[in-house]
PDB file of C-alpha atoms and ligand atoms in Angstrom:
ATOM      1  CA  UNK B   6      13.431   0.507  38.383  1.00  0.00           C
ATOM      2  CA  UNK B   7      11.162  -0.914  35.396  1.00  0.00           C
ATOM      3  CA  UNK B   8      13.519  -3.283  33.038  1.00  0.00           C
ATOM      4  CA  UNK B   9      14.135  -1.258  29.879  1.00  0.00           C
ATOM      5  CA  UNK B  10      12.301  -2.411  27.069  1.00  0.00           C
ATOM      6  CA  UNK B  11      15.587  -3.265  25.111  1.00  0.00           C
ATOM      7  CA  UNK B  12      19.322  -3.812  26.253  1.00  0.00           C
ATOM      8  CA  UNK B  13      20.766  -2.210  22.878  1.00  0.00           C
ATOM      9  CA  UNK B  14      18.725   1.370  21.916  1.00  0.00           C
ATOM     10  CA  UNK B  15      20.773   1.463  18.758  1.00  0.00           C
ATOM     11  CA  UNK B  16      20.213  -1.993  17.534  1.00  0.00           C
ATOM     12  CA  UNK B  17      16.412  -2.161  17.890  1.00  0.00           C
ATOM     13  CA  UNK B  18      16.057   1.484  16.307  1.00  0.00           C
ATOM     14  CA  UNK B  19      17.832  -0.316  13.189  1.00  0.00           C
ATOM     15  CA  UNK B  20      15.957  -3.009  13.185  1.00  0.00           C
ATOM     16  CA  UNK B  21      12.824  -1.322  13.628  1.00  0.00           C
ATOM     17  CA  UNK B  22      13.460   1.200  10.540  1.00  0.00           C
ATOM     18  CA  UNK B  23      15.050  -1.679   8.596  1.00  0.00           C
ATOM     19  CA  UNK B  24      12.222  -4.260   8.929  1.00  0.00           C
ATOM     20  CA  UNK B  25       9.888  -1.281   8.535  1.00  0.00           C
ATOM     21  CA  UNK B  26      11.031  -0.293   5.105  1.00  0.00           C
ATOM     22  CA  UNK B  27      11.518  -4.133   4.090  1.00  0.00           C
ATOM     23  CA  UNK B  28       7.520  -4.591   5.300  1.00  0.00           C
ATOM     24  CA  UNK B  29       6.229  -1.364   3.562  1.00  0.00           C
ATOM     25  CA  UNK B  30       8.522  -2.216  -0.307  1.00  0.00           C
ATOM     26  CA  UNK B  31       6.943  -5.499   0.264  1.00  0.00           C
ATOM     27  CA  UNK B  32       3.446  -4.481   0.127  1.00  0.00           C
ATOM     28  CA  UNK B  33       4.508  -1.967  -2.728  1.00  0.00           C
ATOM     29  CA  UNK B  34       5.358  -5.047  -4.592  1.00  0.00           C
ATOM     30  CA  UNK B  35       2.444  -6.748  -3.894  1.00  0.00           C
ATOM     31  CA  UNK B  36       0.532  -3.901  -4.898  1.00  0.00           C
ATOM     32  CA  UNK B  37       1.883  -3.237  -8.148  1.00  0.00           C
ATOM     33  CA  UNK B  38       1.513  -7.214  -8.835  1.00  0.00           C
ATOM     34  CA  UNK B  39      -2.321  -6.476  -8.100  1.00  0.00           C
ATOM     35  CA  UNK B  40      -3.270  -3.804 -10.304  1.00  0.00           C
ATOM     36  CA  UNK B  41      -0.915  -5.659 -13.488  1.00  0.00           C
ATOM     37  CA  UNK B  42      -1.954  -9.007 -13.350  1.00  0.00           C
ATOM     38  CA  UNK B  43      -3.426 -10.600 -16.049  1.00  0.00           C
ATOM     39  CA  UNK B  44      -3.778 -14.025 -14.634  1.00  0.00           C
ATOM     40  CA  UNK B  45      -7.361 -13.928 -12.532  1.00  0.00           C
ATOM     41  CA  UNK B  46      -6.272 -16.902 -10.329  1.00  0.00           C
ATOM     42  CA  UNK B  47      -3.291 -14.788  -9.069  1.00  0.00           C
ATOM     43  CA  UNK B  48      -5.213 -12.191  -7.827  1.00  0.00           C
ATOM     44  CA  UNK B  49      -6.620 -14.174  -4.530  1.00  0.00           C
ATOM     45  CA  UNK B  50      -3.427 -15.199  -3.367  1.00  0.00           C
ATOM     46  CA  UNK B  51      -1.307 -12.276  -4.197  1.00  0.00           C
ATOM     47  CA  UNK B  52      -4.496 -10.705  -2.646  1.00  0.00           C
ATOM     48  CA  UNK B  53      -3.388 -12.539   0.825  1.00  0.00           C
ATOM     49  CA  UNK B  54       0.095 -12.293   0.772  1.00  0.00           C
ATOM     50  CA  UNK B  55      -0.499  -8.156   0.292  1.00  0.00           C
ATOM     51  CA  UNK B  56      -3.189  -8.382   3.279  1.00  0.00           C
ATOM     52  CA  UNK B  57      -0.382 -10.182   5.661  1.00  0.00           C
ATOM     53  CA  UNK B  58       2.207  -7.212   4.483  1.00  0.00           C
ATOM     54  CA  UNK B  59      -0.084  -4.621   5.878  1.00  0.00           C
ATOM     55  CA  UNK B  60       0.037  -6.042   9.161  1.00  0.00           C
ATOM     56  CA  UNK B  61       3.620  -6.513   9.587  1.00  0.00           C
ATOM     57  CA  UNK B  62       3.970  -3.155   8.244  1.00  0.00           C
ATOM     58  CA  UNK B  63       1.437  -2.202  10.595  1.00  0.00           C
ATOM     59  CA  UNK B  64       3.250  -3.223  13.624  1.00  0.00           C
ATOM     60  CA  UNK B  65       6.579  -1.607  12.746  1.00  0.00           C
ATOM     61  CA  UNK B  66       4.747   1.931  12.114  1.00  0.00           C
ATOM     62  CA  UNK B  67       3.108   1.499  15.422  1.00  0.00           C
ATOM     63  CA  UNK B  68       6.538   1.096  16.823  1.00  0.00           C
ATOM     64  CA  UNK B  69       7.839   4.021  15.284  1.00  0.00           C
ATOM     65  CA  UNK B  70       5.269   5.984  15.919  1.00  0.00           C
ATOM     66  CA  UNK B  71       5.453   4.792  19.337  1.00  0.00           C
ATOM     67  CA  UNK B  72       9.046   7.000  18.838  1.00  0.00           C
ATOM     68  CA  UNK B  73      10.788   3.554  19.421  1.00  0.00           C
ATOM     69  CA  UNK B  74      12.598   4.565  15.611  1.00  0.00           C
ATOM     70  CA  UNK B  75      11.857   6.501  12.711  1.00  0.00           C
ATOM     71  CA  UNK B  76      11.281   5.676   9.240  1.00  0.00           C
ATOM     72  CA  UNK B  77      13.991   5.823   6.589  1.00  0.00           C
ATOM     73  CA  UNK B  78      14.120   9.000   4.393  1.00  0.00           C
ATOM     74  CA  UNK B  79      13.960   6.446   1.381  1.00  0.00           C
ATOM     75  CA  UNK B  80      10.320   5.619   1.463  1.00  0.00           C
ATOM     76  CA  UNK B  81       9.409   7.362  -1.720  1.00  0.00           C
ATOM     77  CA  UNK B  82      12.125   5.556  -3.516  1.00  0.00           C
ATOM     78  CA  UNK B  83      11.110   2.132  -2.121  1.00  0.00           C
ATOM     79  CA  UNK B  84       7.501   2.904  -2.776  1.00  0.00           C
ATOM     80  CA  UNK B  85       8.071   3.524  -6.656  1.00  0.00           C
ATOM     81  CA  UNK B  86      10.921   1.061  -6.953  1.00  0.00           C
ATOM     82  CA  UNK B  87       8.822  -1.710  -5.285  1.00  0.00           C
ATOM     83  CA  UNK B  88       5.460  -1.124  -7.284  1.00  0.00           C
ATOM     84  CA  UNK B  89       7.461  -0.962 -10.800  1.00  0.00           C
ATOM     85  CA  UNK B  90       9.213  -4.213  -9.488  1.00  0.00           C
ATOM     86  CA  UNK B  91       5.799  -6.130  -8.681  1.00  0.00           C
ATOM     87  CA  UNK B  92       4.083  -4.383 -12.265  1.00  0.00           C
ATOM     88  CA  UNK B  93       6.953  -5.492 -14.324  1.00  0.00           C
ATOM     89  CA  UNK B  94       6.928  -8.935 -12.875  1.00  0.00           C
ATOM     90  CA  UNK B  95       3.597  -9.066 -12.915  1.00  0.00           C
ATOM     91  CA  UNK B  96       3.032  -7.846 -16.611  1.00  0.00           C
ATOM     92  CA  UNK B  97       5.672 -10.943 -17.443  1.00  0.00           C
ATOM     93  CA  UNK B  98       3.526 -13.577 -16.107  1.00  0.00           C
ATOM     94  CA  UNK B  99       2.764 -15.558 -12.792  1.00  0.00           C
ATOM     95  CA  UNK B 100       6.175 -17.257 -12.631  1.00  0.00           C
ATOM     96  CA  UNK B 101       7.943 -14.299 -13.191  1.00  0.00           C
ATOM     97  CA  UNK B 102       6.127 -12.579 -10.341  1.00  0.00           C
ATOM     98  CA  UNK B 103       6.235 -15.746  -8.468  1.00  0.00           C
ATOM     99  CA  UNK B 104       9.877 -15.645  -8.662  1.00  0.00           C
ATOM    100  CA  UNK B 105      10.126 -11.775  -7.131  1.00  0.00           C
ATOM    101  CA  UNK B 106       7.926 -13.662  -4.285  1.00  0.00           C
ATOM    102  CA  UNK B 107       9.822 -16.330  -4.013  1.00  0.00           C
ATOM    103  CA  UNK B 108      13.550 -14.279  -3.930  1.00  0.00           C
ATOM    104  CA  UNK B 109      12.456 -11.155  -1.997  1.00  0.00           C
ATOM    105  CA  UNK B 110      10.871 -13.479   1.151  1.00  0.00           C
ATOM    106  CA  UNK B 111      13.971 -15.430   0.727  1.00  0.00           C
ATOM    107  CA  UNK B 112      16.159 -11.941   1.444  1.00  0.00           C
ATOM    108  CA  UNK B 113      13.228 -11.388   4.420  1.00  0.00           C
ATOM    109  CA  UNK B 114      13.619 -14.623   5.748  1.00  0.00           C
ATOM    110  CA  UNK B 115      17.567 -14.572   6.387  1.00  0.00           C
ATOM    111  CA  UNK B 116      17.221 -11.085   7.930  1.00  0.00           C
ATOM    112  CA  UNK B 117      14.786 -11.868  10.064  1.00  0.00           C
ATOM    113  CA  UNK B 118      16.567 -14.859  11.288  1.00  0.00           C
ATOM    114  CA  UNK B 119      19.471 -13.048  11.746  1.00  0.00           C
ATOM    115  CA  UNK B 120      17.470 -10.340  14.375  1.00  0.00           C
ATOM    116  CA  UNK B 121      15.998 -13.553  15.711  1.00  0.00           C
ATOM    117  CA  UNK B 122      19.306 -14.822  16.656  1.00  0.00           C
ATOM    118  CA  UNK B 123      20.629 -11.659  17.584  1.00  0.00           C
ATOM    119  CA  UNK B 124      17.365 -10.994  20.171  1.00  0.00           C
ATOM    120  CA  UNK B 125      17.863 -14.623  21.567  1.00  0.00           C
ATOM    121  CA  UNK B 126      21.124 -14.433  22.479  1.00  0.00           C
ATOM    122  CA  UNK B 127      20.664 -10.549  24.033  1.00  0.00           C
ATOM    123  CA  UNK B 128      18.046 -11.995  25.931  1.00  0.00           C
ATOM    124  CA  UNK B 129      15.346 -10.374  24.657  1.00  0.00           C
ATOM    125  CA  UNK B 130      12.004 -11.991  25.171  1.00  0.00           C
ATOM    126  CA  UNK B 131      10.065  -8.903  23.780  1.00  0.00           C
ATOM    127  CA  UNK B 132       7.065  -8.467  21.902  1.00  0.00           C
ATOM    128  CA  UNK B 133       9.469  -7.689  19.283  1.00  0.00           C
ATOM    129  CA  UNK B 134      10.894 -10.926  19.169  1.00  0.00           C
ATOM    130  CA  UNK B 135       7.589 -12.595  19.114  1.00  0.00           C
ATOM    131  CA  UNK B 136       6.324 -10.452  16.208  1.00  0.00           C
ATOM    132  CA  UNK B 137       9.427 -11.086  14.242  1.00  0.00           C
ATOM    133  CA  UNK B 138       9.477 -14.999  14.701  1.00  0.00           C
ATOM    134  CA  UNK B 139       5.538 -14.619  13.603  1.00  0.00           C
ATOM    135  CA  UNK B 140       6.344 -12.679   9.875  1.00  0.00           C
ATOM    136  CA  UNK B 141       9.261 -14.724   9.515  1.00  0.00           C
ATOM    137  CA  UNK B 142       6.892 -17.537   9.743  1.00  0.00           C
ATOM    138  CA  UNK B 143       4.881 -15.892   7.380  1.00  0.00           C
ATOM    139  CA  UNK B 144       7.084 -14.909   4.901  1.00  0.00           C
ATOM    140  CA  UNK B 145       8.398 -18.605   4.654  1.00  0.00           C
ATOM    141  CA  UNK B 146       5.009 -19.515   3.856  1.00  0.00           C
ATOM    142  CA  UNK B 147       5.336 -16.736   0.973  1.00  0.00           C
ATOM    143  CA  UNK B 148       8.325 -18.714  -0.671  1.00  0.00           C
ATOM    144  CA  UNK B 149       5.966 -22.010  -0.608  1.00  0.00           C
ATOM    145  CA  UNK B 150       3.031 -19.965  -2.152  1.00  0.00           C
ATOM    146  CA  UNK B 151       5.325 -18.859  -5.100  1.00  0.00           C
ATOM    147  CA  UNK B 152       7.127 -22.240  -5.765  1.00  0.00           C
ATOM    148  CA  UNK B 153       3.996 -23.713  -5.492  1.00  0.00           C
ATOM    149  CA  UNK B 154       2.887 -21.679  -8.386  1.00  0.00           C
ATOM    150  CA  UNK B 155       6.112 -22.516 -10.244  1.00  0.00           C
ATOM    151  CA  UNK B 156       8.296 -19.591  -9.833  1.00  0.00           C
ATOM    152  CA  UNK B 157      11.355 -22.190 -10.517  1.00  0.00           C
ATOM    153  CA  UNK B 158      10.170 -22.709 -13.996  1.00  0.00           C
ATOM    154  CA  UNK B 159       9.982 -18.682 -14.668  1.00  0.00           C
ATOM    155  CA  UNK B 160      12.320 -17.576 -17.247  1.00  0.00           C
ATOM    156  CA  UNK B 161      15.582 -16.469 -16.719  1.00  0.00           C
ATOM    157  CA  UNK B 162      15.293 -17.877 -13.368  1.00  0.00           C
ATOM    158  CA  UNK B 163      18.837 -17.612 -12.265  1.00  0.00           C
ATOM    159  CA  UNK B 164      19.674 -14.212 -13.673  1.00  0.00           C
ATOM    160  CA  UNK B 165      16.355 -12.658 -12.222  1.00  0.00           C
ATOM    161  CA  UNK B 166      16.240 -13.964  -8.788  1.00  0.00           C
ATOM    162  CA  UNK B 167      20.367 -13.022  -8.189  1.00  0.00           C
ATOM    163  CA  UNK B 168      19.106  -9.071  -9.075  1.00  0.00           C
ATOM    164  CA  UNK B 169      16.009  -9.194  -7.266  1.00  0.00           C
ATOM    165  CA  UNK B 170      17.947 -10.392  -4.239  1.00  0.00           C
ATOM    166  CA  UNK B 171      20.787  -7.965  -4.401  1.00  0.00           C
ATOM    167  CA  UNK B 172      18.318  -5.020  -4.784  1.00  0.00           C
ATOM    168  CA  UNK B 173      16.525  -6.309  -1.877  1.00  0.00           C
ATOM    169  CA  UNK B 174      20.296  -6.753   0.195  1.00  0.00           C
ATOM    170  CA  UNK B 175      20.584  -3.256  -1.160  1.00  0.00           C
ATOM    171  CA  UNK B 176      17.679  -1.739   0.042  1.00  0.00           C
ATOM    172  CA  UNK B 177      18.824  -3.183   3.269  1.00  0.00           C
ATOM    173  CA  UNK B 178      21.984  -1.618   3.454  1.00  0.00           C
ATOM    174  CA  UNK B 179      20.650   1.349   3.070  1.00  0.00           C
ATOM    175  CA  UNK B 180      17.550   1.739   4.939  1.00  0.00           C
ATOM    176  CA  UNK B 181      19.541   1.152   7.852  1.00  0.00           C
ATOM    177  CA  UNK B 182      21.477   3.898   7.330  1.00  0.00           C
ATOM    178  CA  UNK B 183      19.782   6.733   5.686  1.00  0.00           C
TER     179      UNK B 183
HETATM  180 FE1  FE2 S  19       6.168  -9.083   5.511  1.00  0.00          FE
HETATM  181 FE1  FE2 S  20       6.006 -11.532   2.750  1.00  0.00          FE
END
């Protein structure tokens, strides 16, 4: 009999819908960051931080569509919450919009390590795990990218990043569910 693909159906299809709504807000973010900048240097590297999106969102639509999950029913929401998000920030300046990097990756990066841990100790060694450990990687290197361009020193640093994050924990909760 061939080894099933994953020892806990219900866990993967959550993570799977989770980290694809996470992936696809992200790029909505980065999107909306792209089109309302008005700093020209920003636009390369938010440029390559939105190109690295696409692939991880990439991989967790090929997934679903593989019928491995199936996206949340929030998508719309996510997709105009996300792209008002990275306008907004984006219309405030570069550290503002650094600082939505910087504290949305931050919420990406704990999740992810979490699944990590949780895949480790189930004994996964699937693609899955492999692909996860890779964006995590990648979305670490997101949080130097925006402190490098000096999201600490963006206004109201505190206040912002504390309600980016708990929209992003949020949007967790409840693309897991719904
Ligand atoms: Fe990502
Ligand atoms: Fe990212």
């Amino acid at each position: 009999m061939p080894k099933p693909y994953f020892n806990d159906n219900n866990k993967i299809k959550e993570i799977l819908m989770v980290n694809h709504a996470g992936e696809f807000g992200a790029q909505r973010i980065y999107q909306g960051q792209l089109a309302f900048t008005k700093n020209h240097n920003d636009i390369s590297t938010i440029q390559h931080m939105l190109e690295q999106e696409l692939e991880h969102l990439n991989y967790f639509e090929n997934e679903i569509k593989n019928g491995q999950s199936k996206p949340t029913f929030l998508l719309p929401l996510w997709s105009v919450l996300g792209y008002v998000l990275g306008a907004l920030s984006a219309i405030a300046g570069t550290k503002t919009s650094m600082l939505v990097t910087e504290s949305v990756e931050e919420v990406i990066v704990n999740h992810y390590q979490e699944q990590i841990e949780y895949l480790e100790n189930s004994g996964n060694q699937s693609q899955l795990l492999i692909k996860i450990k890779q964006f995590k990687q990648e979305e670490a290197e997101h949080i130097e990218i925006a402190i490098k361009n000096d999201s600490k020193n963006a206004e109201l640093y505190s206040a912002l990043s504390k309600m980016v994050k708990t929209m992003c924990n949020m949007a967790i909760y409840l693309s897991k569910r719904l």
